Every structure is written in C-alpha cells, then in structure tokens.
Amino acid sequence: MNLYPTMLVQQLASACLLALASTSFALQLPADHYLWGEKGPALVRRASTTSATSTSTKVADAACTNGPLTRSCWSNGYSVATDFDTKWPTTGNTVSYTLEITNTTCNPDGNGARPCLLFNNQYPGPTIQANWGDTLSITVKNSMTANGTGIHWHGIRQLNTNTMDGVNGITECPLAPGDTKTYTFQCTQFGSTWYHSHYSAQYGDGALGTIIINGPASSNYDIDLGTYTINDWYYKTAFQIDAITDVNLQNHNPPPPADTILINGTNKNAAGGGTYGTVSMTKGKKYRLRLINTSVDNMIRVSLDNHPFTVITSDLVPIKPYTTNWVLLAIGQRYDVVIYANQTVGNYWFRAEVATDCASANNFYGRSIFSYAGATSGNPTSTAATIPSVCKDESPLVPWVPNTVSSSAFVSQVGNLEVDLNVEQVTTNGQNIVVWGVNLTAIDVDWEDPTLEYVKTGNTSYPSVFNLIEIPNEGTVSSPLPPPSPTPFPIA
C-alpha cells in the first residue's frame, strides 16, 4: 500500500497544529516559579493577580537582567515566565530591513549552478533580528522578471496586523514584478523562526531566510550561535519538481526524492565537491543553536556526535528542557537547543538524515563540522548515536507557561468538520485527483480576490473551493489539543 499521500497529509496537519499551538494558545502562569541566578535557583512569588479593571490577571515578573547565568530573565519586569500571549514589552524601537528578490543562480553544494530565487542574492537570505517588543519594518521588492510573490513570516501571531501575514490569496494579492510592499508588525513573541515566499513553490528555489527575536530562555547558555537551517535540496528547480510531482500523484506515486540535504545553505555533494559548513566552539562553554527545517518535502533528523541536545524551545514556545541525541524536525518546525562543549578537543560531525520512516526520501545526507578551538584541521572521525527509526513527534513538549485553552470551544464552533486521510477526491475541474484531509475537499484560493477582502467588505458568500472553517465569535481562542497540567520547575 502506498502510504505517501497519508503521511504527507499527516505532516501538513501536524505543521498546522504546531503553528496553531505556537500562535494561538492563551497560556496560564503557575503561582510560583524559579529564576536561576549566580547563587542558584530562587523561588519567586507571583504578584497579586487581582484586577478590578481588566479581564486579564497576568502581571509582569520581578525585574531581572538577561545574562549567561540568568537566561530566564529579560528586562523591565519581563521573563520567560511571562505569558506572551497576553503581555509583552513595547520598546518603541523600529528595526528596518530591505529584502529584494531576484532571478539568479546558485550552487550551494558544488554540484553545479542552477536557477534560484534569492533575497539580496544570499542563500539562505539575510537573518532578520529584533528584540522582544520591537517593531519590525521589512520592505520587500519584487525584482523577478515574470513571477508574483508575497513573504510569510512563519509562526508570527500578527495580532492586529493580519494584512502583514504575506499569504497570497488569503491576506493579500501577490506583489507583481516591480512592486514593493513594507510589512510592519510588532514582535510580541520571542524565539526563532523563518520567512519564506508564499507564492507557489518559490521558497524551494531559495526564497527564504531566518528570524531571531531575542528574548528570555528556559535554560542557561554562554553563546548564541544563531539560526541553523536544515533542508532538502533538488538539482532541478522547484517548478520542475512540482510538475513531476503532479504527474506522479495522479498515478498514486510519491514525489521524486530530493538530491541532498543542505545545512545552513551548504554541503559537499556525492562526488566530493562543495564544502562543509563549520562551527567553532570553546571547551567548557554552552551554546544555543536555533534549528529550523526549511524543506519542501523532507522530515529530517539531526544530531551532533557525542554532544546531546538540551531542547529548550519548540517553535516559538519556551518549554521545559529535556535532553536527546537526535531531534526530528518536520517541515517548518523549529527547535532551539543548548550544546555543552564538554568533550575532548577535536572535530565532530553534525549529521542531518532524511526520516524515511516519515515517508520522506532523499538521495544523500547532510553534514557539517563542529570544531573545538585548538583542534587540528581535518574531517571528523566521530561516530553517530543510534538513530531512531519510528516516526513520532519530539516529546515531552511541556510549555514553560502551561496553557488552559478549552478544546470544547473549538469543537462547538467548527460544527461538522470531516477529516479523512485516505479518501481521494476529484477537484472542481472534474479531472485532477487530490488527497486532502479537511472537509474532504481541495482548497483553491483566488489570488486576485483574497479571503481577507471578503471579510473587509462583509461579503460572506465564500466560494466552496475556499474550504473555509468559520469561527463566528470574535475574540475566541480555542484549540483542538488537550491542555497540559500546570507545573512549576527550576531552570537548569
């Protein structure tokens, strides 16, 4: 039996649910929590949660300063224990960037140049950085010759800035060649994420980059290594692969396997060309690494030989830290990890392996090198930890600020929501066969008439092919997932 369509829908559903979890949960703060300082953990009592003028009972945490031994702290009364769905700092600072997307070529693993679509002629594109509470102002210019585009800021809540979400056919029309748009939104969350074209298959040709919103963390570390993209890469263009995939799926076959895995935009190819990316470490230091899977089709596992990962963030949600040798990244997922450089001075392989047990396929693997200061040059001789062989999400994922969102509100508002992962349907043209899980129908948005335009004009005659799920009560926060139990715990 061909399980590919089933697994693909499961991956998409998982990504959607994770995005919902990271952007929509109203998180509850435990009565007491711990902050870690130079003298060790200290129990901090919450201030009064009584308010006569507001329905929110959240208050800022005791003021503290962020540093290597106090990563739980931030500033001005905010910390990792602050519920960022209800409270966030407002710095008054605006951080500006300009991204220009162009038709060009790239050769990330030395296999040979091929057409690419890049931001500022970089792959990955420039990393956007801001602090929690800053406002980002990002001007995007479409300098491609024959393609529209729109940039989505993956996982960003976009509270009161829905028109800045960058999803063609939903919140905006595509930017035509020569068009410019400035996306402006406040960083009410903190953590690691990415931006990418939301027009057709463009980001598979390189139209992507990463975002860091500096803030507190649930574990201490000395140095932030920044973002680290992991992704599948094809030697054919994304549009060529898309066409091949369409034909394959009509014949109940999966997409073609990717040709390689890139780590932070580079790798050596199967013939030995290209270069390994390198990361330097100093013995005795702890490093934060922000892992992001920017693939189009591959779920990927990553590991650093002899150096377990302490996982501290899932997407944009600080979690109770846990330790593991391998991390499984679904498409679009982000995990921040802390690496303790406590091994013998030398060179160690960072490994990225396609998760074949998750119905992903790739003809090669990804490698980079983590090297201690003072180590002799050369490729590592380190060995890998045993790789898992069962496709399942990372666990346990326990948010630092537990949530108490009701699932009953979600169920009652969506009404009759049919989900089936194994039913094939024929699209509106009566010919193309698709497999989709929500309401047993394909989605077909109109780029010239975005869904948000219907909302703006009060037009509720949504075409059935929009496949909308209406949540009629304004201000409702709901979830299809059960809430975890609130538990305070110390920061390690």
Tab-separated table of N, CA, C and O in Angstrom, residues 95-151:
chain	number	residue	atom	x	y	z
A	95	VAL	N	12.973	48.312	13.926
A	95	VAL	CA	14.118	47.716	13.236
A	95	VAL	C	13.729	47.514	11.777
A	95	VAL	O	12.721	46.864	11.483
A	96	SER	N	14.505	48.075	10.860
A	96	SER	CA	14.142	48.079	9.441
A	96	SER	C	15.076	47.198	8.615
A	96	SER	O	16.289	47.163	8.862
A	97	TYR	N	14.493	46.522	7.651
A	97	TYR	CA	15.238	45.706	6.690
A	97	TYR	C	14.667	45.925	5.300
A	97	TYR	O	13.492	46.281	5.147
A	98	THR	N	15.489	45.663	4.290
A	98	THR	CA	15.028	45.654	2.902
A	98	THR	C	15.420	44.326	2.274
A	98	THR	O	16.591	43.908	2.349
A	99	LEU	N	14.448	43.640	1.692
A	99	LEU	CA	14.679	42.370	1.011
A	99	LEU	C	14.277	42.525	-0.449
A	99	LEU	O	13.137	42.896	-0.752
A	100	GLU	N	15.191	42.222	-1.346
A	100	GLU	CA	14.897	42.265	-2.772
A	100	GLU	C	15.053	40.867	-3.346
A	100	GLU	O	16.117	40.258	-3.235
A	101	ILE	N	13.989	40.351	-3.952
A	101	ILE	CA	14.040	39.012	-4.530
A	101	ILE	C	14.287	39.122	-6.031
A	101	ILE	O	13.657	39.913	-6.731
A	102	THR	N	15.251	38.339	-6.514
A	102	THR	CA	15.657	38.399	-7.916
A	102	THR	C	15.822	37.004	-8.498
A	102	THR	O	16.018	36.024	-7.782
A	103	ASN	N	15.763	36.944	-9.828
A	103	ASN	CA	16.150	35.736	-10.557
A	103	ASN	C	17.669	35.697	-10.643
A	103	ASN	O	18.302	36.656	-11.075
A	104	THR	N	18.258	34.592	-10.221
A	104	THR	CA	19.713	34.473	-10.254
A	104	THR	C	20.073	32.993	-10.325
A	104	THR	O	19.218	32.155	-10.666
A	105	THR	N	21.299	32.657	-10.035
A	105	THR	CA	21.713	31.254	-9.961
A	105	THR	C	22.419	31.026	-8.631
A	105	THR	O	22.895	31.962	-7.988
A	106	CYS	N	22.468	29.756	-8.207
A	106	CYS	CA	23.214	29.412	-7.006
A	106	CYS	C	23.735	27.988	-7.135
A	106	CYS	O	23.258	27.197	-7.958
A	107	ASN	N	24.720	27.668	-6.297
A	107	ASN	CA	25.386	26.371	-6.350
A	107	ASN	C	25.797	25.981	-4.936
A	107	ASN	O	26.982	25.948	-4.597
A	108	PRO	N	24.824	25.686	-4.066
A	108	PRO	CA	25.138	25.552	-2.644
A	108	PRO	C	26.018	24.371	-2.262
A	108	PRO	O	26.721	24.441	-1.251
A	109	ASP	N	26.012	23.271	-3.053
A	109	ASP	CA	26.821	22.105	-2.659
A	109	ASP	C	27.868	21.737	-3.700
A	109	ASP	O	28.443	20.645	-3.633
A	110	GLY	N	28.125	22.637	-4.650
A	110	GLY	CA	29.161	22.376	-5.635
A	110	GLY	C	28.758	21.461	-6.761
A	110	GLY	O	29.592	21.105	-7.602
A	111	ASN	N	27.498	21.063	-6.837
A	111	ASN	CA	27.068	20.173	-7.917
A	111	ASN	C	26.988	20.887	-9.252
A	111	ASN	O	27.054	20.259	-10.302
A	112	GLY	N	26.846	22.198	-9.231
A	112	GLY	CA	26.702	22.988	-10.449
A	112	GLY	C	25.628	24.041	-10.271
A	112	GLY	O	24.666	23.850	-9.522
A	113	ALA	N	25.785	25.165	-10.938
A	113	ALA	CA	24.839	26.272	-10.812
A	113	ALA	C	23.504	25.896	-11.437
A	113	ALA	O	23.448	25.192	-12.460
A	114	ARG	N	22.439	26.350	-10.782
A	114	ARG	CA	21.099	26.176	-11.344
A	114	ARG	C	20.279	27.411	-10.993
A	114	ARG	O	20.641	28.193	-10.115
A	115	PRO	N	19.146	27.663	-11.699
A	115	PRO	CA	18.354	28.867	-11.427
A	115	PRO	C	17.874	28.893	-9.977
A	115	PRO	O	17.446	27.875	-9.429
A	116	CYS	N	17.951	30.065	-9.359
A	116	CYS	CA	17.489	30.253	-7.985
A	116	CYS	C	16.746	31.579	-7.868
A	116	CYS	O	16.918	32.477	-8.699
A	117	LEU	N	15.933	31.682	-6.840
A	117	LEU	CA	15.239	32.919	-6.483
A	117	LEU	C	15.722	33.284	-5.086
A	117	LEU	O	15.420	32.575	-4.120
A	118	LEU	N	16.484	34.369	-4.980
A	118	LEU	CA	17.152	34.676	-3.725
A	118	LEU	C	16.814	36.074	-3.226
A	118	LEU	O	16.570	36.988	-4.021
A	119	PHE	N	16.818	36.229	-1.893
A	119	PHE	CA	16.707	37.535	-1.271
A	119	PHE	C	18.100	38.129	-1.105
A	119	PHE	O	18.973	37.499	-0.496
A	120	ASN	N	18.302	39.313	-1.649
A	120	ASN	CA	19.582	40.022	-1.549
A	120	ASN	C	20.750	39.165	-2.008
A	120	ASN	O	21.869	39.283	-1.508
A	121	ASN	N	20.459	38.275	-2.962
A	121	ASN	CA	21.463	37.402	-3.569
A	121	ASN	C	22.172	36.521	-2.549
A	121	ASN	O	23.342	36.170	-2.707
A	122	GLN	N	21.433	36.114	-1.492
A	122	GLN	CA	22.003	35.258	-0.455
A	122	GLN	C	21.154	34.000	-0.299
A	122	GLN	O	19.942	34.030	-0.500
A	123	TYR	N	21.830	32.891	0.067
A	123	TYR	CA	21.104	31.667	0.410
A	123	TYR	C	21.718	31.027	1.643
A	123	TYR	O	22.893	30.665	1.624
A	124	PRO	N	20.944	30.876	2.720
A	124	PRO	CA	19.626	31.487	2.920
A	124	PRO	C	19.709	33.014	2.902
A	124	PRO	O	20.811	33.576	2.974
A	125	GLY	N	18.555	33.673	2.849
A	125	GLY	CA	18.521	35.122	2.836
A	125	GLY	C	19.012	35.717	4.140
A	125	GLY	O	19.313	35.001	5.105
A	126	PRO	N	19.101	37.038	4.222
A	126	PRO	CA	19.598	37.694	5.438
A	126	PRO	C	18.789	37.293	6.668
A	126	PRO	O	17.564	37.138	6.593
A	127	THR	N	19.483	37.123	7.794
A	127	THR	CA	18.792	36.864	9.052
A	127	THR	C	18.246	38.166	9.605
A	127	THR	O	18.987	39.150	9.748
A	128	ILE	N	16.967	38.181	9.913
A	128	ILE	CA	16.305	39.349	10.489
A	128	ILE	C	16.352	39.206	12.006
A	128	ILE	O	15.945	38.178	12.549
A	129	GLN	N	16.851	40.248	12.681
A	129	GLN	CA	16.974	40.200	14.140
A	129	GLN	C	16.302	41.407	14.771
A	129	GLN	O	16.400	42.524	14.259
A	130	ALA	N	15.607	41.149	15.870
A	130	ALA	CA	14.988	42.209	16.652
A	130	ALA	C	14.872	41.723	18.083
A	130	ALA	O	15.134	40.549	18.372
A	131	ASN	N	14.511	42.610	18.989
A	131	ASN	CA	14.274	42.255	20.379
A	131	ASN	C	12.786	42.152	20.657
A	131	ASN	O	11.960	42.786	19.971
A	132	TRP	N	12.450	41.367	21.638
A	132	TRP	CA	11.068	41.223	22.095
A	132	TRP	C	10.488	42.616	22.372
A	132	TRP	O	11.055	43.388	23.137
A	133	GLY	N	9.369	42.926	21.723
A	133	GLY	CA	8.728	44.219	21.901
A	133	GLY	C	9.066	45.243	20.839
A	133	GLY	O	8.391	46.280	20.728
A	134	ASP	N	10.122	44.969	20.025
A	134	ASP	CA	10.438	45.868	18.911
A	134	ASP	C	9.374	45.772	17.819
A	134	ASP	O	8.613	44.794	17.755
A	135	THR	N	9.369	46.755	16.937
A	135	THR	CA	8.560	46.702	15.720
A	135	THR	C	9.480	46.434	14.543
A	135	THR	O	10.526	47.082	14.403
A	136	LEU	N	9.122	45.455	13.724
A	136	LEU	CA	9.871	45.162	12.507
A	136	LEU	C	9.222	45.858	11.322
A	136	LEU	O	7.993	45.825	11.161
A	137	SER	N	10.021	46.501	10.503
A	137	SER	CA	9.567	47.135	9.265
A	137	SER	C	10.424	46.575	8.142
A	137	SER	O	11.612	46.892	8.034
A	138	ILE	N	9.828	45.717	7.314
A	138	ILE	CA	10.584	44.988	6.295
A	138	ILE	C	10.014	45.318	4.924
A	138	ILE	O	8.867	44.980	4.610
A	139	THR	N	10.805	45.992	4.128
A	139	THR	CA	10.380	46.364	2.777
A	139	THR	C	10.819	45.282	1.800
A	139	THR	O	12.013	44.965	1.711
A	140	VAL	N	9.861	44.721	1.085
A	140	VAL	CA	10.127	43.653	0.115
A	140	VAL	C	9.904	44.200	-1.289
A	140	VAL	O	8.843	44.751	-1.595
A	141	LYS	N	10.916	44.066	-2.135
A	141	LYS	CA	10.804	44.482	-3.528
A	141	LYS	C	10.871	43.255	-4.430
A	141	LYS	O	11.785	42.434	-4.307
A	142	ASN	N	9.894	43.120	-5.313
A	142	ASN	CA	9.882	42.021	-6.265
A	142	ASN	C	10.592	42.459	-7.537
A	142	ASN	O	10.042	43.187	-8.358
A	143	SER	N	11.846	42.011	-7.696
A	143	SER	CA	12.623	42.327	-8.904
A	143	SER	C	12.749	41.113	-9.814
A	143	SER	O	13.631	41.075	-10.687
A	144	MET	N	11.878	40.127	-9.642
A	144	MET	CA	11.851	38.997	-10.577
A	144	MET	C	11.228	39.445	-11.890
A	144	MET	O	10.475	40.424	-11.949
A	145	THR	N	11.503	38.705	-12.936
A	145	THR	CA	11.059	39.129	-14.266
A	145	THR	C	9.635	38.701	-14.598
A	145	THR	O	8.948	39.395	-15.344
A	146	ALA	N	9.176	37.585	-14.045
A	146	ALA	CA	7.883	37.062	-14.502
A	146	ALA	C	7.134	36.314	-13.413
A	146	ALA	O	6.370	35.402	-13.705
A	147	ASN	N	7.335	36.676	-12.152
A	147	ASN	CA	6.667	35.990	-11.056
A	147	ASN	C	6.141	36.992	-10.056
A	147	ASN	O	6.825	37.969	-9.718
A	148	GLY	N	4.939	36.743	-9.550
A	148	GLY	CA	4.482	37.462	-8.383
A	148	GLY	C	5.151	36.871	-7.151
A	148	GLY	O	5.875	35.880	-7.227
A	149	THR	N	4.905	37.481	-5.995
A	149	THR	CA	5.442	36.917	-4.754
A	149	THR	C	4.726	37.523	-3.564
A	149	THR	O	3.952	38.474	-3.685
A	150	GLY	N	4.984	36.985	-2.405
A	150	GLY	CA	4.499	37.501	-1.136
A	150	GLY	C	5.279	36.788	-0.054
A	150	GLY	O	5.593	35.603	-0.184
A	151	ILE	N	5.648	37.492	1.020
A	151	ILE	CA	6.521	36.910	2.034
A	151	ILE	C	5.737	36.661	3.314
A	151	ILE	O	5.098	37.553	3.872
